[in-house]
Amino acid sequence: MGWQLVEQIRDLGADCRILNHYGPTEATIGCCTFEVGVRDDDRGATVPVGHPLANARALIVDRALQPVPVGTPGELLIGGAGIARGYVNRVEETAERFIPDPHEESGRLYRTGDLARFRPDGAIEFLGRIDEQVKIRGFRVEPAEVEHALRRHSAVRDAAVVARQDTGSDPRLVAYVVAQPQPSPEELRAFLLGLLPEFMVPSLFEPIDVLPFTPSGKIDHKA
């Protein structure tokens, strides 16, 4: 869910609580929830998906399936009572997505394929999809991870990173940045080099007033 939807609900003057709900079908739909407060100072591109429900567990891991520190992007894994047994007649895909839980005997975890991070308050923030990664100069890059780093700049309100390939050229990363005041490309590049390896830093920074969003509140990268 995007913050724009939250503001629309608030502008209507509705006297109601606003909760964001998250969960893939493989986790019986519901596994995390987040109640939007009056103030949310640590805003990302989307409203956090929050904390696991009582019968669910959530881990965020790196490519080696090791837990990552708070604030570090990684793949979101879901465990608990609601995890499905697997996919009917799809043995290989079941083995890939449903893995043993190292912390619970006979427990299992579902690999969501979602890129997420733990906020300092323990809430989970959805960042994008692992399978949206692109290849730049032979390196695999997850655009959502670059977007997350850009949003750490004090002037940047939001950002979208896409791979652009012009005719006769190799793919390159382009960042569309909503900021106030608008930093120079040189400033943004220097800032990102302090957080990311050089191959993950966009070669072009485009200022934009408003990012396009899908009806579900996610950044519309195709647009």
Coordinates of C-alpha atoms in Angstrom, one line a residue:
M1 CA 0.0 0.0 0.0
G2 CA 1.3 3.5 -0.9
W3 CA 1.3 6.5 1.4
Q4 CA -0.9 8.3 -1.2
L5 CA -3.8 6.0 -0.4
V6 CA -3.3 6.7 3.3
E7 CA -3.5 10.5 2.7
Q8 CA -6.6 10.0 0.5
I9 CA -8.3 8.2 3.4
R10 CA -7.3 10.9 5.9
D11 CA -8.4 13.7 3.6
L12 CA -11.9 12.1 3.6
G13 CA -12.0 12.7 7.3
A14 CA -12.9 9.0 7.9
D15 CA -12.9 8.2 11.6
C16 CA -11.3 4.8 11.3
R17 CA -8.1 2.9 12.0
I18 CA -5.9 2.3 8.9
L19 CA -4.1 -1.0 8.8
N20 CA -1.9 -2.4 6.1
H21 CA -2.1 -6.2 5.7
Y22 CA 0.5 -8.5 4.0
G23 CA 0.6 -12.2 3.2
P24 CA 1.2 -14.4 0.2
T25 CA -1.2 -17.2 -0.7
E26 CA 1.4 -19.8 0.4
A27 CA 1.2 -18.3 3.9
T28 CA -2.7 -18.5 4.0
I29 CA -2.8 -14.8 2.9
G30 CA -2.5 -13.2 6.4
C31 CA 0.8 -13.1 8.2
C32 CA 1.8 -9.5 8.9
T33 CA 0.0 -6.3 9.7
F34 CA 0.8 -2.6 10.4
E35 CA -1.4 0.1 11.9
V36 CA -0.7 3.5 10.5
G37 CA -0.1 6.1 13.2
V38 CA -0.8 9.8 13.3
R39 CA 2.8 10.4 12.4
D40 CA 5.2 8.2 10.5
D41 CA 8.6 9.8 10.4
D42 CA 10.5 6.9 8.8
R43 CA 8.6 6.8 5.5
G44 CA 9.7 4.5 2.7
A45 CA 8.1 4.1 -0.7
T46 CA 5.3 2.0 0.7
V47 CA 3.5 1.7 4.0
P48 CA 5.3 -1.0 6.2
V49 CA 3.8 -4.4 6.2
G50 CA 4.4 -4.4 9.9
H51 CA 4.9 -7.3 12.4
P52 CA 4.0 -11.0 12.1
L53 CA 0.7 -12.1 13.6
A54 CA 0.7 -14.4 16.6
N55 CA 0.9 -17.6 14.6
A56 CA 3.5 -16.4 12.1
R57 CA 7.3 -15.8 11.9
A58 CA 9.2 -13.5 9.7
L59 CA 12.9 -13.6 8.8
I60 CA 14.9 -11.5 6.4
V61 CA 18.0 -13.2 5.0
D62 CA 20.8 -12.7 2.5
R63 CA 21.6 -14.9 -0.5
A64 CA 23.2 -17.5 1.8
L65 CA 20.0 -17.6 3.9
Q66 CA 21.7 -15.9 6.8
P67 CA 19.8 -13.2 8.8
V68 CA 20.7 -9.6 7.9
P69 CA 21.0 -6.7 10.3
V70 CA 18.3 -4.1 10.9
G71 CA 18.0 -1.8 7.9
T72 CA 19.7 -4.1 5.5
P73 CA 17.6 -5.4 2.5
G74 CA 17.2 -9.1 2.1
E75 CA 14.7 -11.8 1.1
L76 CA 11.6 -12.1 3.4
L77 CA 10.9 -15.6 4.6
I78 CA 7.7 -16.5 6.4
G79 CA 7.1 -19.4 8.8
G80 CA 4.5 -20.6 11.3
A81 CA 1.2 -22.4 11.4
G82 CA -0.2 -20.9 8.2
I83 CA 2.4 -22.1 5.8
A84 CA 1.1 -24.3 3.1
R85 CA 2.4 -27.9 2.5
G86 CA 3.5 -27.0 -1.0
Y87 CA 2.3 -26.9 -4.6
V88 CA 0.2 -29.8 -5.9
N89 CA 2.2 -32.0 -8.4
R90 CA 5.0 -29.4 -8.5
V91 CA 7.8 -31.1 -6.6
E92 CA 10.7 -29.1 -7.8
E93 CA 9.0 -25.7 -7.2
T94 CA 7.9 -26.9 -3.8
A95 CA 11.5 -27.8 -2.8
E96 CA 12.7 -24.5 -4.0
R97 CA 10.2 -22.3 -2.2
F98 CA 9.5 -24.3 1.0
I99 CA 12.7 -24.9 3.0
P100 CA 13.4 -26.4 6.4
D101 CA 13.3 -23.9 9.3
P102 CA 16.7 -24.1 11.1
H103 CA 15.2 -22.7 14.3
E104 CA 12.2 -25.0 14.6
E105 CA 12.2 -28.8 14.5
S106 CA 10.0 -30.0 11.7
G107 CA 9.2 -26.4 10.9
R108 CA 9.3 -24.9 7.4
L109 CA 9.8 -21.5 5.9
Y110 CA 8.3 -20.1 2.7
R111 CA 10.7 -18.0 0.5
T112 CA 8.4 -15.1 -0.6
G113 CA 10.8 -13.7 -3.2
D114 CA 10.0 -10.3 -1.7
L115 CA 12.9 -7.9 -0.9
A116 CA 12.3 -6.3 2.5
R117 CA 14.1 -4.8 5.5
F118 CA 13.5 -4.5 9.3
R119 CA 13.0 -0.9 10.4
P120 CA 14.5 0.2 13.7
D121 CA 11.1 -0.2 15.3
G122 CA 11.0 -3.9 14.2
A123 CA 8.4 -3.3 11.5
I124 CA 9.0 -4.9 8.1
E125 CA 9.1 -2.6 5.1
F126 CA 8.5 -4.1 1.6
L127 CA 11.1 -2.9 -0.9
G128 CA 10.3 -4.8 -4.1
R129 CA 10.8 -8.2 -5.7
I130 CA 14.0 -10.3 -5.8
D131 CA 13.1 -11.5 -9.3
E132 CA 13.1 -7.9 -10.6
Q133 CA 16.9 -7.9 -10.5
V134 CA 18.8 -6.8 -13.6
K135 CA 22.2 -7.5 -15.0
I136 CA 24.6 -4.5 -15.3
R137 CA 28.1 -5.1 -16.7
G138 CA 27.9 -8.7 -15.6
F139 CA 26.7 -8.0 -12.1
R140 CA 23.2 -8.8 -10.8
V141 CA 21.6 -5.7 -9.3
E142 CA 18.3 -5.4 -7.4
P143 CA 16.9 -2.0 -8.2
A144 CA 14.9 -1.9 -5.0
E145 CA 18.1 -2.0 -3.0
V146 CA 19.4 1.1 -4.9
E147 CA 16.1 2.8 -4.4
H148 CA 16.3 2.2 -0.6
A149 CA 19.8 3.7 -0.5
L150 CA 18.7 6.8 -2.4
R151 CA 15.9 7.4 0.1
R152 CA 18.4 7.6 2.8
H153 CA 19.5 11.0 1.4
S154 CA 18.0 13.7 3.5
A155 CA 16.5 15.6 0.5
V156 CA 15.1 12.5 -1.4
R157 CA 11.4 11.9 -0.8
D158 CA 11.2 9.0 -3.2
A159 CA 13.0 7.2 -6.0
A160 CA 12.6 4.6 -8.8
V161 CA 15.5 2.8 -10.4
V162 CA 15.2 1.0 -13.7
A163 CA 17.5 -0.6 -16.3
R164 CA 17.5 1.3 -19.6
Q165 CA 19.0 -0.1 -22.8
D166 CA 19.3 2.2 -25.7
T167 CA 19.9 0.9 -29.2
G168 CA 23.4 -0.4 -29.7
S169 CA 24.4 0.1 -26.0
D170 CA 24.6 -2.0 -22.9
P171 CA 22.0 -1.8 -20.1
R172 CA 22.5 1.0 -17.6
L173 CA 20.8 2.0 -14.4
V174 CA 18.7 5.2 -14.4
A175 CA 17.3 6.7 -11.2
Y176 CA 14.2 8.9 -11.2
V177 CA 14.4 11.0 -8.1
V178 CA 11.7 13.1 -6.3
A179 CA 13.6 15.5 -4.0
Q180 CA 13.3 18.9 -2.3
P181 CA 15.7 20.6 -2.8
Q182 CA 16.9 18.6 -5.8
P183 CA 20.5 17.4 -5.3
S184 CA 22.9 17.4 -8.2
P185 CA 23.8 14.1 -10.0
E186 CA 27.3 14.5 -8.7
E187 CA 26.0 14.8 -5.1
L188 CA 23.8 11.8 -5.4
R189 CA 26.5 9.7 -7.0
A190 CA 29.0 10.5 -4.3
F191 CA 26.3 9.7 -1.6
L192 CA 25.6 6.3 -3.1
L193 CA 29.2 5.4 -3.5
G194 CA 29.4 5.6 0.3
L195 CA 26.7 3.0 0.6
L196 CA 26.9 0.8 -2.5
P197 CA 29.5 -0.8 -4.8
E198 CA 30.2 1.3 -7.9
F199 CA 28.3 -1.1 -10.3
M200 CA 25.1 -0.5 -8.4
V201 CA 25.3 3.3 -8.8
P202 CA 23.1 4.7 -11.6
S203 CA 24.8 6.3 -14.5
L204 CA 21.9 8.8 -14.9
F205 CA 19.8 10.7 -12.4
E206 CA 16.5 12.2 -13.7
P207 CA 14.5 14.6 -11.5
I208 CA 10.8 14.0 -11.4
D209 CA 7.9 15.7 -9.6
V210 CA 5.8 12.6 -8.9
L211 CA 6.4 8.9 -9.4
P212 CA 3.8 6.9 -11.2
F213 CA 2.1 4.2 -9.0
T214 CA -0.1 1.2 -9.8
P215 CA -3.6 0.9 -8.4
S216 CA -2.2 -1.2 -5.5
G217 CA 0.1 1.5 -4.5
K218 CA 3.4 0.1 -5.8
I219 CA 5.8 2.1 -8.0
D220 CA 5.0 1.5 -11.7
H221 CA 8.5 0.9 -13.0
K222 CA 7.2 0.3 -16.5
A223 CA 5.6 3.7 -16.6

